[in-house]
XYZ file of C-alpha atoms in Angstrom:
572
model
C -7.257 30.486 -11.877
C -8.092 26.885 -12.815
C -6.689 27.839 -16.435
C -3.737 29.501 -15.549
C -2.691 26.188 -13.774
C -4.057 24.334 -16.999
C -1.872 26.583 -19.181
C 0.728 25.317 -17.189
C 0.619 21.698 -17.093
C 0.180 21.469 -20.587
C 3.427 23.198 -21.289
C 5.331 21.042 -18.724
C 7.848 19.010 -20.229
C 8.317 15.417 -18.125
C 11.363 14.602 -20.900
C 13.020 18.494 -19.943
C 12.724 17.422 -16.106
C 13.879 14.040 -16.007
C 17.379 15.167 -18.125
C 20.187 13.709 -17.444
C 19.122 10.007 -17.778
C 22.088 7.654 -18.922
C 21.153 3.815 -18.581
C 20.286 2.131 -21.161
C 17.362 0.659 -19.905
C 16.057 4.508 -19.082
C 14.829 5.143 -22.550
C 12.386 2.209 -22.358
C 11.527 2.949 -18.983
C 10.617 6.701 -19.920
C 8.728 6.369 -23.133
C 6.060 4.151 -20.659
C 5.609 6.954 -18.297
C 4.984 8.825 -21.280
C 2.400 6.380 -22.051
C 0.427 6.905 -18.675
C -0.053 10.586 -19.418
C 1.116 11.497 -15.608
C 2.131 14.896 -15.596
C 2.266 17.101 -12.327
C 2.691 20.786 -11.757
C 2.390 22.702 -8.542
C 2.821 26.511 -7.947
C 2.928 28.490 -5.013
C 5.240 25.956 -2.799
C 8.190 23.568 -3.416
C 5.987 20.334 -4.055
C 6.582 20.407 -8.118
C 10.242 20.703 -7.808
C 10.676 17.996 -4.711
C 8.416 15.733 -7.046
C 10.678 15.807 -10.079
C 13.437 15.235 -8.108
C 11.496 11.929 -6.585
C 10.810 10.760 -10.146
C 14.495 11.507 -11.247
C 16.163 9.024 -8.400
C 13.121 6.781 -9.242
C 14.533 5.937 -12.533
C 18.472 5.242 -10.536
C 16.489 2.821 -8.588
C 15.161 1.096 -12.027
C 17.257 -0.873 -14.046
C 18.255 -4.642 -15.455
C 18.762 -7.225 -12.803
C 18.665 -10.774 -14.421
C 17.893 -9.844 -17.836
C 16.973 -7.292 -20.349
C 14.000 -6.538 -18.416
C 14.199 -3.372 -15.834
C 12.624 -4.501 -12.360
C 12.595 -2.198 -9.326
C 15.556 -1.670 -6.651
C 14.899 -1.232 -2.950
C 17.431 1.906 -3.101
C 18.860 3.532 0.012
C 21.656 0.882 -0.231
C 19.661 -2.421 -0.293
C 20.343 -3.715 -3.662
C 17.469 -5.844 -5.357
C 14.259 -6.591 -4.638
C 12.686 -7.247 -1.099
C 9.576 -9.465 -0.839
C 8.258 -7.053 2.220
C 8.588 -4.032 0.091
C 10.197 -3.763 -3.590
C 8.290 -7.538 -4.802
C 5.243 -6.160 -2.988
C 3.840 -2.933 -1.805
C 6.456 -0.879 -3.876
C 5.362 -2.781 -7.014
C 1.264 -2.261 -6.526
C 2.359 1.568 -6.590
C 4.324 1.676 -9.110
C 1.652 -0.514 -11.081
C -0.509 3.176 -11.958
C 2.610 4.307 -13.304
C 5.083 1.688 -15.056
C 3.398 -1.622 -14.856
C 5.923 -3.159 -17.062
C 8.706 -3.044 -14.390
C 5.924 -4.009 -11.466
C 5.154 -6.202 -13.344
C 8.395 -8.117 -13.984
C 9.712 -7.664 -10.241
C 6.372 -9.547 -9.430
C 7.689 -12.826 -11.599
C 11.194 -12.224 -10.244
C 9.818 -13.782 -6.963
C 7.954 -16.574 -8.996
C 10.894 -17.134 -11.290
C 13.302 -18.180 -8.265
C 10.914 -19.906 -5.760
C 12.493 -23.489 -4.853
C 11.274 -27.086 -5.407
C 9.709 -27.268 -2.350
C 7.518 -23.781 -2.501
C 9.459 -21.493 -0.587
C 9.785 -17.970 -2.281
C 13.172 -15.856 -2.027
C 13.383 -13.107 0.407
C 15.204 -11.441 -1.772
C 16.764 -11.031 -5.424
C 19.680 -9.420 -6.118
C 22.180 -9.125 -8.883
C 24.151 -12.144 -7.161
C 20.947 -14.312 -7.061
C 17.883 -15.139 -4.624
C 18.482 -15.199 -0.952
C 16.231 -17.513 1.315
C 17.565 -17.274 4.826
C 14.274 -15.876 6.325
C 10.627 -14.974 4.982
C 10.249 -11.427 5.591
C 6.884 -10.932 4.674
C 4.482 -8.197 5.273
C 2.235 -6.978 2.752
C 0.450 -9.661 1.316
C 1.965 -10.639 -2.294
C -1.648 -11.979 -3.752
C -3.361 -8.833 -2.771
C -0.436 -6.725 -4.914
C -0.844 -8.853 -7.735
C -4.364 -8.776 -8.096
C -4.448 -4.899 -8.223
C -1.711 -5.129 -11.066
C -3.531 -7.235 -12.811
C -6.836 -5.427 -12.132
C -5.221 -2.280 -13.690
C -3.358 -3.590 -16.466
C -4.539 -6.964 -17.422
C -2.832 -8.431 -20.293
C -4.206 -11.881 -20.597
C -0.716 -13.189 -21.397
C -0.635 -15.966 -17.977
C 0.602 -13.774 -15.911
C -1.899 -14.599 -12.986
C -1.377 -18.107 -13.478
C 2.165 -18.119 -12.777
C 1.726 -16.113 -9.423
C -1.298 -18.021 -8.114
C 0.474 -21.527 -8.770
C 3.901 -20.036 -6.752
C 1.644 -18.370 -4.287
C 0.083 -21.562 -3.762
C 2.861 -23.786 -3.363
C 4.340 -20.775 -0.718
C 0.905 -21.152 1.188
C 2.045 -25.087 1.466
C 5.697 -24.177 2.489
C 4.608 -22.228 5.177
C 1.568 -24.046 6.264
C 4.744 -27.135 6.738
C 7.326 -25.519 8.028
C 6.342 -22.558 10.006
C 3.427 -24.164 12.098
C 5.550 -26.025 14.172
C 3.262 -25.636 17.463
C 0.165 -26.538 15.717
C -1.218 -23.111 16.489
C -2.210 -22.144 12.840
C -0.782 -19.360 13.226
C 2.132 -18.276 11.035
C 5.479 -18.565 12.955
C 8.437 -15.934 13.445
C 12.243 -17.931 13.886
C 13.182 -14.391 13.802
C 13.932 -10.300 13.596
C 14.180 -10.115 9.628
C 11.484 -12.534 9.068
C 9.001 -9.515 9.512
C 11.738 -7.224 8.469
C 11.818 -5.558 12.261
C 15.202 -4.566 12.706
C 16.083 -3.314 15.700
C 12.442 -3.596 17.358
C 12.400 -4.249 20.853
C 9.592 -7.044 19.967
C 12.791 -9.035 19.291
C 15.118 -8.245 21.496
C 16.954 -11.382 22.203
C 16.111 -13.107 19.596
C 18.303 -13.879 16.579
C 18.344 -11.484 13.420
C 18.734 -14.399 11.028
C 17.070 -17.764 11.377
C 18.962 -20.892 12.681
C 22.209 -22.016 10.311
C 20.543 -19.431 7.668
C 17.634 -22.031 6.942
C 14.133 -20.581 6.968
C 13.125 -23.511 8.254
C 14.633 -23.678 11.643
C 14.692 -21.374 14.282
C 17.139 -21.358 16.926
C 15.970 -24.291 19.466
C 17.808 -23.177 22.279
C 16.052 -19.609 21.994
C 13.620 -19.300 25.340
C 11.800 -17.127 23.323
C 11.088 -18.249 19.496
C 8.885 -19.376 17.495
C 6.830 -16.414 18.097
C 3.301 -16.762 16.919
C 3.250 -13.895 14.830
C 0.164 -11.484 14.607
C 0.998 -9.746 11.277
C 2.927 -13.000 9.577
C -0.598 -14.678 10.375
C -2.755 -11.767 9.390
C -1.047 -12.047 6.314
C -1.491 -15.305 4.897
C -5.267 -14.924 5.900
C -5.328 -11.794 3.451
C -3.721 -13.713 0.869
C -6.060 -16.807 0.854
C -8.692 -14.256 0.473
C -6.735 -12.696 -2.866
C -6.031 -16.562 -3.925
C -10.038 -17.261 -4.145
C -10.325 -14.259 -6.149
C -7.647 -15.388 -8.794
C -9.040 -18.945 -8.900
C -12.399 -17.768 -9.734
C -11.170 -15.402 -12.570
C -9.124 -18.298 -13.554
C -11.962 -20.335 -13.812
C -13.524 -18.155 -15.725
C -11.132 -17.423 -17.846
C -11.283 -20.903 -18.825
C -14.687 -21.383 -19.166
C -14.410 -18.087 -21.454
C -11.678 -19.576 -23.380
C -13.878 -21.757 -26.019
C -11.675 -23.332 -28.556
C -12.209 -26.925 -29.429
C -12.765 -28.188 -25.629
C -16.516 -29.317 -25.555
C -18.725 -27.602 -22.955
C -19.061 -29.868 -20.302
C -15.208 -29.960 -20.346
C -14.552 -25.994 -19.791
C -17.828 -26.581 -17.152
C -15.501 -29.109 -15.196
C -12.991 -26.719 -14.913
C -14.758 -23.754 -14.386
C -16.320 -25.943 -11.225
C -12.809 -26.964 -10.523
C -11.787 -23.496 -10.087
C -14.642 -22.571 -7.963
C -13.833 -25.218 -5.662
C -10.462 -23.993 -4.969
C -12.089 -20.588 -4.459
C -14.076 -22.017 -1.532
C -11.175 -23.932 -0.005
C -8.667 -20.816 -0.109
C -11.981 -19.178 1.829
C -12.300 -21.472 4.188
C -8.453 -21.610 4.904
C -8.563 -17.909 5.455
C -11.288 -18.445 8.054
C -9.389 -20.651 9.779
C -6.234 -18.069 9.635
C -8.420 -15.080 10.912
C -9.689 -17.670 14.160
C -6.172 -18.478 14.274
C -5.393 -14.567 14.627
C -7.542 -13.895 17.036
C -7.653 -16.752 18.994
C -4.175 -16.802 19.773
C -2.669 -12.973 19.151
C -5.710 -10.632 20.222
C -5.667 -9.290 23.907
C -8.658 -8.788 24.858
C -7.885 -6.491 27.684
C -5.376 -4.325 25.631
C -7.693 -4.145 22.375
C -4.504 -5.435 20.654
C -2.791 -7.949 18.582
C 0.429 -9.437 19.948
C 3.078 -12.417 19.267
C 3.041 -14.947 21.493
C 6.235 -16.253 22.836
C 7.538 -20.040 23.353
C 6.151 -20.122 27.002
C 3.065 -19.038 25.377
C 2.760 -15.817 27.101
C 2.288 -12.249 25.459
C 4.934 -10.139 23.820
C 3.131 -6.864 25.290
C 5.169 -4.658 23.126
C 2.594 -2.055 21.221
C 4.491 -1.629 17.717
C 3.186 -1.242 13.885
C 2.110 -4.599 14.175
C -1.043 -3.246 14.926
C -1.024 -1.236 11.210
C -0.330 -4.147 8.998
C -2.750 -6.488 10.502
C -5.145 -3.965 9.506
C -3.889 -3.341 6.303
C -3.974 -7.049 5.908
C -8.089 -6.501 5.621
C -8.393 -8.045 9.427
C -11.999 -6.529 11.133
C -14.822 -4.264 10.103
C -15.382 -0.654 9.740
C -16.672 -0.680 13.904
C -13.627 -2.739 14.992
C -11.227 0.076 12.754
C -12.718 2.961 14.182
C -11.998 1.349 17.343
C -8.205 0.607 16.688
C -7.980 4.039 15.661
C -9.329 5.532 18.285
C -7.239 3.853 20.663
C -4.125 3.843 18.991
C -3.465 4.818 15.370
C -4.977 8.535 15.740
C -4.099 8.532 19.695
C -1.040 11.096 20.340
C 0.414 8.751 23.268
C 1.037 5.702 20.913
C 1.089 6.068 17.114
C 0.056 9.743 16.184
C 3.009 11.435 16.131
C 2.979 14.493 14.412
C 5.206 12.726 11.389
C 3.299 9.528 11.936
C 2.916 6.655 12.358
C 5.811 5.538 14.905
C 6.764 1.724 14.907
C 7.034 1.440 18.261
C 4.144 3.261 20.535
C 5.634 6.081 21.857
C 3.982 5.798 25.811
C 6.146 2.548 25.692
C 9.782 3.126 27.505
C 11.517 1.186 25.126
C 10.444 3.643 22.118
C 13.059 5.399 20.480
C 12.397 8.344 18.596
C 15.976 8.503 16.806
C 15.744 8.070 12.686
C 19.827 8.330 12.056
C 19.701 4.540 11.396
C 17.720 1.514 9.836
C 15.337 1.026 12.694
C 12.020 -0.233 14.050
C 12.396 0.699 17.072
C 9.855 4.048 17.551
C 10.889 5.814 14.418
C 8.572 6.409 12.003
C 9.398 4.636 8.748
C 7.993 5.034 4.941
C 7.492 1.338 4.264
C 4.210 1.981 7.202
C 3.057 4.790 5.220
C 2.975 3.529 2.281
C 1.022 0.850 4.136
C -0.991 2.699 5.488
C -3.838 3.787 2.683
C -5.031 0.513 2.207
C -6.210 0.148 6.302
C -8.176 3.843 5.963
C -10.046 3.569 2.293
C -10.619 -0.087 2.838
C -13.242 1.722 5.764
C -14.084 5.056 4.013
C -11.641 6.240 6.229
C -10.657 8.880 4.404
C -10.946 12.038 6.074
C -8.561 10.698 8.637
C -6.128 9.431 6.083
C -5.618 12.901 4.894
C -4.528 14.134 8.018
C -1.481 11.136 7.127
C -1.128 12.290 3.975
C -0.610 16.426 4.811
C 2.059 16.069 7.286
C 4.376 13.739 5.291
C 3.899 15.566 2.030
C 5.015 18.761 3.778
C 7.921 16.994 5.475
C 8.648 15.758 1.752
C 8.498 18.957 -0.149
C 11.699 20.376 1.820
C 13.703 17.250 1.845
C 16.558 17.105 -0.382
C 16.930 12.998 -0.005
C 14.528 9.981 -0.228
C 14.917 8.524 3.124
C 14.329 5.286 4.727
C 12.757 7.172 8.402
C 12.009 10.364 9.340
C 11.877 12.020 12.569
C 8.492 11.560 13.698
C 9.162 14.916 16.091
C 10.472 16.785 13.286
C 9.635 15.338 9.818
C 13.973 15.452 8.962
C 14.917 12.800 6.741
C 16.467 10.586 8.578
C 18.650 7.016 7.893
C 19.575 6.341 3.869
C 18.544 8.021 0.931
C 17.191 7.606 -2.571
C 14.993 4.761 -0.778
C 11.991 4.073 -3.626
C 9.487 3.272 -1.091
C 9.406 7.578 0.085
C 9.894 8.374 -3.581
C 7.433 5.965 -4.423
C 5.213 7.655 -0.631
C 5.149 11.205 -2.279
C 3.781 10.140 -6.088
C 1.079 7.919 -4.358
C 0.390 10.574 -1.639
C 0.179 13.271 -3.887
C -2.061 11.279 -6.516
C -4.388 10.807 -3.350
C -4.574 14.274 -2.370
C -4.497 16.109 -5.504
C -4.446 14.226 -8.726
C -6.428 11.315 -11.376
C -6.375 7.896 -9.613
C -7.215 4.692 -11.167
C -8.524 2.393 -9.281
C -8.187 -1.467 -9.438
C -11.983 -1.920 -9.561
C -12.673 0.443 -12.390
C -13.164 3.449 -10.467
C -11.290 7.201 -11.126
C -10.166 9.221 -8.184
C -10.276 13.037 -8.721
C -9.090 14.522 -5.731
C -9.888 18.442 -4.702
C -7.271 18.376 -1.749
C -4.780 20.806 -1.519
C -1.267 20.258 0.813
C -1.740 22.655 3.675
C 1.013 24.412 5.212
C 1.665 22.872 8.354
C 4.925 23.414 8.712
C 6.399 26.423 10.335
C 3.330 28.403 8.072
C 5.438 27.797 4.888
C 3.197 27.110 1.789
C 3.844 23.657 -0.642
C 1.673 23.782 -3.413
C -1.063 27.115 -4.078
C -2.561 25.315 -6.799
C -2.076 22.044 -8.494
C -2.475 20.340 -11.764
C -2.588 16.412 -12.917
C -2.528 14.686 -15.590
C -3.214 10.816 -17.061
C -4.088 9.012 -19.942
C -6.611 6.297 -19.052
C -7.591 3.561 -21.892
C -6.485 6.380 -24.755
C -8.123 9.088 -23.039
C -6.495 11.559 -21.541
C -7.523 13.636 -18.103
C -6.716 16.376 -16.830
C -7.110 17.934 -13.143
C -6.916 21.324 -11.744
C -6.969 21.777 -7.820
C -6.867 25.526 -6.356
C -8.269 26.738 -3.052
C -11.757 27.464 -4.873
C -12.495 23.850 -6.155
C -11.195 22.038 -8.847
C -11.832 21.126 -12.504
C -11.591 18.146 -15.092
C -11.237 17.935 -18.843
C -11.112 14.702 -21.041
C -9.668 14.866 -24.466
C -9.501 18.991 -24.081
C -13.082 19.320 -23.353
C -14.212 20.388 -19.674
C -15.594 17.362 -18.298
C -16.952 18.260 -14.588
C -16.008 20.310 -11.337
C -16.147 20.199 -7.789
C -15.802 22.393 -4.814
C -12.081 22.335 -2.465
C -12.336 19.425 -0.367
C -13.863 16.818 -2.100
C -13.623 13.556 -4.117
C -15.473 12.664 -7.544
C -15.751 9.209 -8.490
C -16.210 8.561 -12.287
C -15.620 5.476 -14.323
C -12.763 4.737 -16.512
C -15.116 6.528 -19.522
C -15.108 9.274 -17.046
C -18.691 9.682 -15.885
C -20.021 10.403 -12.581
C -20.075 8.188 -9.659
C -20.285 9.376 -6.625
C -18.911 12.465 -4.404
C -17.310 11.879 -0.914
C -16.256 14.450 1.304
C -12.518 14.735 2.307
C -12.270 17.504 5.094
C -13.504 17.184 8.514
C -15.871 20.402 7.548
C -19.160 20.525 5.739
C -18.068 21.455 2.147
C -20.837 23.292 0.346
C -20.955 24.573 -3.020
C -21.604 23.171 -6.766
C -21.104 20.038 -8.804
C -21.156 20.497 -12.451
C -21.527 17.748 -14.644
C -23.032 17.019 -18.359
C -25.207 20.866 -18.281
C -26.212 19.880 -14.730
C -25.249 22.116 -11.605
C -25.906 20.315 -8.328
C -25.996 22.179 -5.148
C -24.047 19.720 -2.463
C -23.652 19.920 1.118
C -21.217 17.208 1.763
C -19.796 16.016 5.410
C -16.731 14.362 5.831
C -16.184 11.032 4.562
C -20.002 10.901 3.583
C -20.638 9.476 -0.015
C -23.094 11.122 -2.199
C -24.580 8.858 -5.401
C -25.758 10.417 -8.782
C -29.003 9.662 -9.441
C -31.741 10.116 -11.279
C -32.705 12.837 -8.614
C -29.429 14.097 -8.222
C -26.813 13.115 -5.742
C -27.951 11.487 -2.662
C -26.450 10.526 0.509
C -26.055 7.030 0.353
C -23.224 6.841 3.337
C -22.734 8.918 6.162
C -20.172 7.000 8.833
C -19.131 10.440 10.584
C -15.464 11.070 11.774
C -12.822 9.132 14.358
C -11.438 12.202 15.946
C -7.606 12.444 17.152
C -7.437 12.222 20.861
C -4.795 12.529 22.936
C -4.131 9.155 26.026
């Protein structure tokens, strides 16, 4: 079966499905997802045909803003780029498929940050908007991962770690203002929460449009905000990282500077490294000092009269996708709340608001944070689960919203977390951008900012109403001139580089390779024990895999080398 699903991917034309493509900036735009090599089929189910159409109204959210150069558009009605979404988590996805555009709505950010460090909220057509911060995933941590994947050695890191640095100053000055160290919110839209019952009464816009002033009769504001804060502490950590590859760039660099010069700055470098560390440290004690309830296990603003804002929302997911705790503290939050049906587990998950809380509100017919669950989370969401080997339990994410995605006809904004309907807006690029990435993760060649390849042996199960999305799936990508390909059906799956079969697995794992394409490691992806064969270079290994356990090749085959078991669903 593996080569009938072979037979087809090679036949599939991307050029035939993506017809119809008029802007001038298209043709560009095109020929570099030809580049990657990313070709998808599916039979069996609707998931090919619901993909194309996701990577047709990609393209009408690409285009021009400022320039010649084609960035990426919010969609769904929000023209521009957004710093919480588009100039962030939008761009590290779209990164493993067009890093040119990524790569130039990164520097739009950097390109129109003021004289005194503040970054825009926003770009649009009409120019950069500053009347709030609306931040959420952390910028330096999306710009590393670009870079990881496609570094071009053409400054591009420079110029985001110098604006990212003066930002860190802006904010440290001007949204500190009760000494807390903790990152402030004047605001709803500074965290982008419209409509959340975290700010009801407070203002959707900060004071006389100024980012720097929040409303000072407001009993409630400044907040002292758990995921603003969590934030910043993620990206000093991504800041020490660029300054020591900066450093060592430069100490790398040779040309006529004399070696003690390029040893000066190297040592420079290194000591920016440790002060970015030790600023994060100070954010994280910040965090928890001030935001964590103890009692409640969670993370909460608080208010001007210093109390807690008990409100259970997603706050609680981007903390955690901000890097904040260990694998034992994650399990924990999971148990409790992410995988618990009473609060965040819906069956579309994950809500914004918990859904035990009165104030939730499951309706999606508008742009809201209110209960609903939204796709800007779940394309959050990864991050938090394979940052902790976590990824049994991300797959049972990653099932229900590719089903509810295969029989949508729009690109939504929210979906019904009862239901899985599409709810507010459409041809929104963070769900288009949800279903490549999701599908990638459950079925197809990932590359990995630190080196790795992901070949997934997960196929979508039907979970809705018993009606099937994909029998059998094939992948494809060209990695560093090579190109892969990936066949998943329910007996296992199979690889080939450059047209010669390269390895196979049983249904329901992972293998790790390198970017040359040899073998890593295995990790089990189903909450069963998956035996069966690995073959690999003449070998066949016999495996007996658990979930989320990671098996190493070694010189005596593949051994368990980590075995963290499985956070089970529960139910209040």
């Amino acid at each position: 079966m593996n080569e009938a699903i072979l037979g087809r991917l090679r036949s599939l034309s991307v050029e035939e499905r993506l017809s119809g493509l008029t802007k001038a900036s298209d043709g560009p735009v095109l020929e570099e997802w030809l580049q990657s090599g990313v070709r998808f089929t599916a039979s069996g189910g609707p998931l090919e045909e619901a993909y194309y159409r996701g990577l047709r109204k990609l393209f009408d959210c690409i285009a021009p803003m400022v320039d010649e150069k084609p960035v990426l558009f919010e969609g769904g009605g929000y023209s521009g780029c957004w710093m919480e979404s588009t100039g962030t988590i939008n761009s590290e996805l779209l990164s493993r498929f067009l890093p040119s555009v990524s790569r130039e709505s990164f520097l739009l950010f950097a390109r129109y940050q003021k004289e005194d460090g503040q970054l825009p909220y926003k770009v649009t057509a009409d120019g950069p908007a500053y009347r709030q911060i609306q931040m959420v995933t952390p910028l330096a941590r999306c710009v590393w991962n670009h870079d990881e994947l496609n570094a071009r050695n053409d400054g591009f890191l420079q110029v985001m770690y110098e604006a990212m640095a003066r930002y860190d100053q802006w904010l440290a000055t001007y949204r500190n203002t009760r000494g807390s160290g903790c990152v402030e919110a004047f605001c709803t839209f500074d965290t982008g929460h419209d409509l959340s019952p975290r700010f009801w009464h407070v203002a959707d816009t900060c004071h006389q449009d100024d980012a720097r002033q929040y409303n000072p009769d407001s009993p409630l504001v400044p907040y002292l905000a758990p995921d603003l804060t969590a934030n910043v502490y993620c990206q000093r950590l991504y800041l020490a990282r660029m300054a020591r590859r900066l450093g060592e760039a430069g100490a790398d660099g040779g040309g006529q500077e004399k070696t003690e010069e390029r040893e000066g700055k190297a040592a420079e470098w290194e000591s920016r490294a440790r002060k970015w560390e030790s600023k994060a440290e100070e954010a994280l004690g910040s965090l928890y000092r001030w935001c964590f309830h103890e009692a409640d296990r969670f993370f909460y603003d608080r208010d001007r009269q210093d109390r807690f804002v008990r409100i259970q929302s997603d706050i609680l997911l981007r903390v955690l996708a901000c890097e904040v705790g260990d694998r034992e503290f994650f399990d924990e939050m999971m148990e409790r709340y992410l995988l618990n049906t009473r609060k965040f587990f819906a069956k579309y998950p994950f809500t914004s608001i918990a859904m035990d809380d009165p104030r939730f509100d499951p309706f999606s017919g508008y742009n809201t944070w209110g209960g609903t669950s939204n796709f800007l989370s779940l394309i959050r969401t990864p991050h938090a689960f394979e940052l902790h080997g976590r990824f049994v339990e991300l797959t049972w994410v990653l099932n229900p919203i590719v089903n509810a995605l295969s029989r949508m006809d729009r690109f939504p904004q929210t979906l019904s977390p009862w239901t899985g309907e599409a709810g507010f807006t459409e041809t929104y690029s963070p769900s288009i951008l949800c279903l490549l990435d999701y599908v990638e993760r459950l079925c197809g060649i990932m590359p990995r900012p630190d080196g790795e390849l992901w070949f997934t042996a997960c196929l979508p199960y039907p979970q809705d109403h018993g009606e099937a999305v994909a029998s059998e799936t094939g992948y494809s990508r060209r990695v560093d001139g090579v190109v892969y390909e990936w066949t998943v059906t329910g007996e296992g799956a199979v690889a080939w580089r450059n047209g010669e079969q390269l390895l196979s697995i049983p249904a329901g794992t992972r293998a790790i390779t390198d970017r040359q394409g040899r073998l890593k490691r295995v990790v089990g992806m189903v909450v069963r024990r998956v035996e069966g064969f690995v073959r690999y270079q003449g070998m066949e290994l016999l495996v007996a895999v658990d979930g989320n356990e990671q098996l190493e090749l070694t010189e005596e085959g593949l051994v368990s080398v980590l075995k963290p078991g499985i956070v089970f669903p529960v139910h209040g």
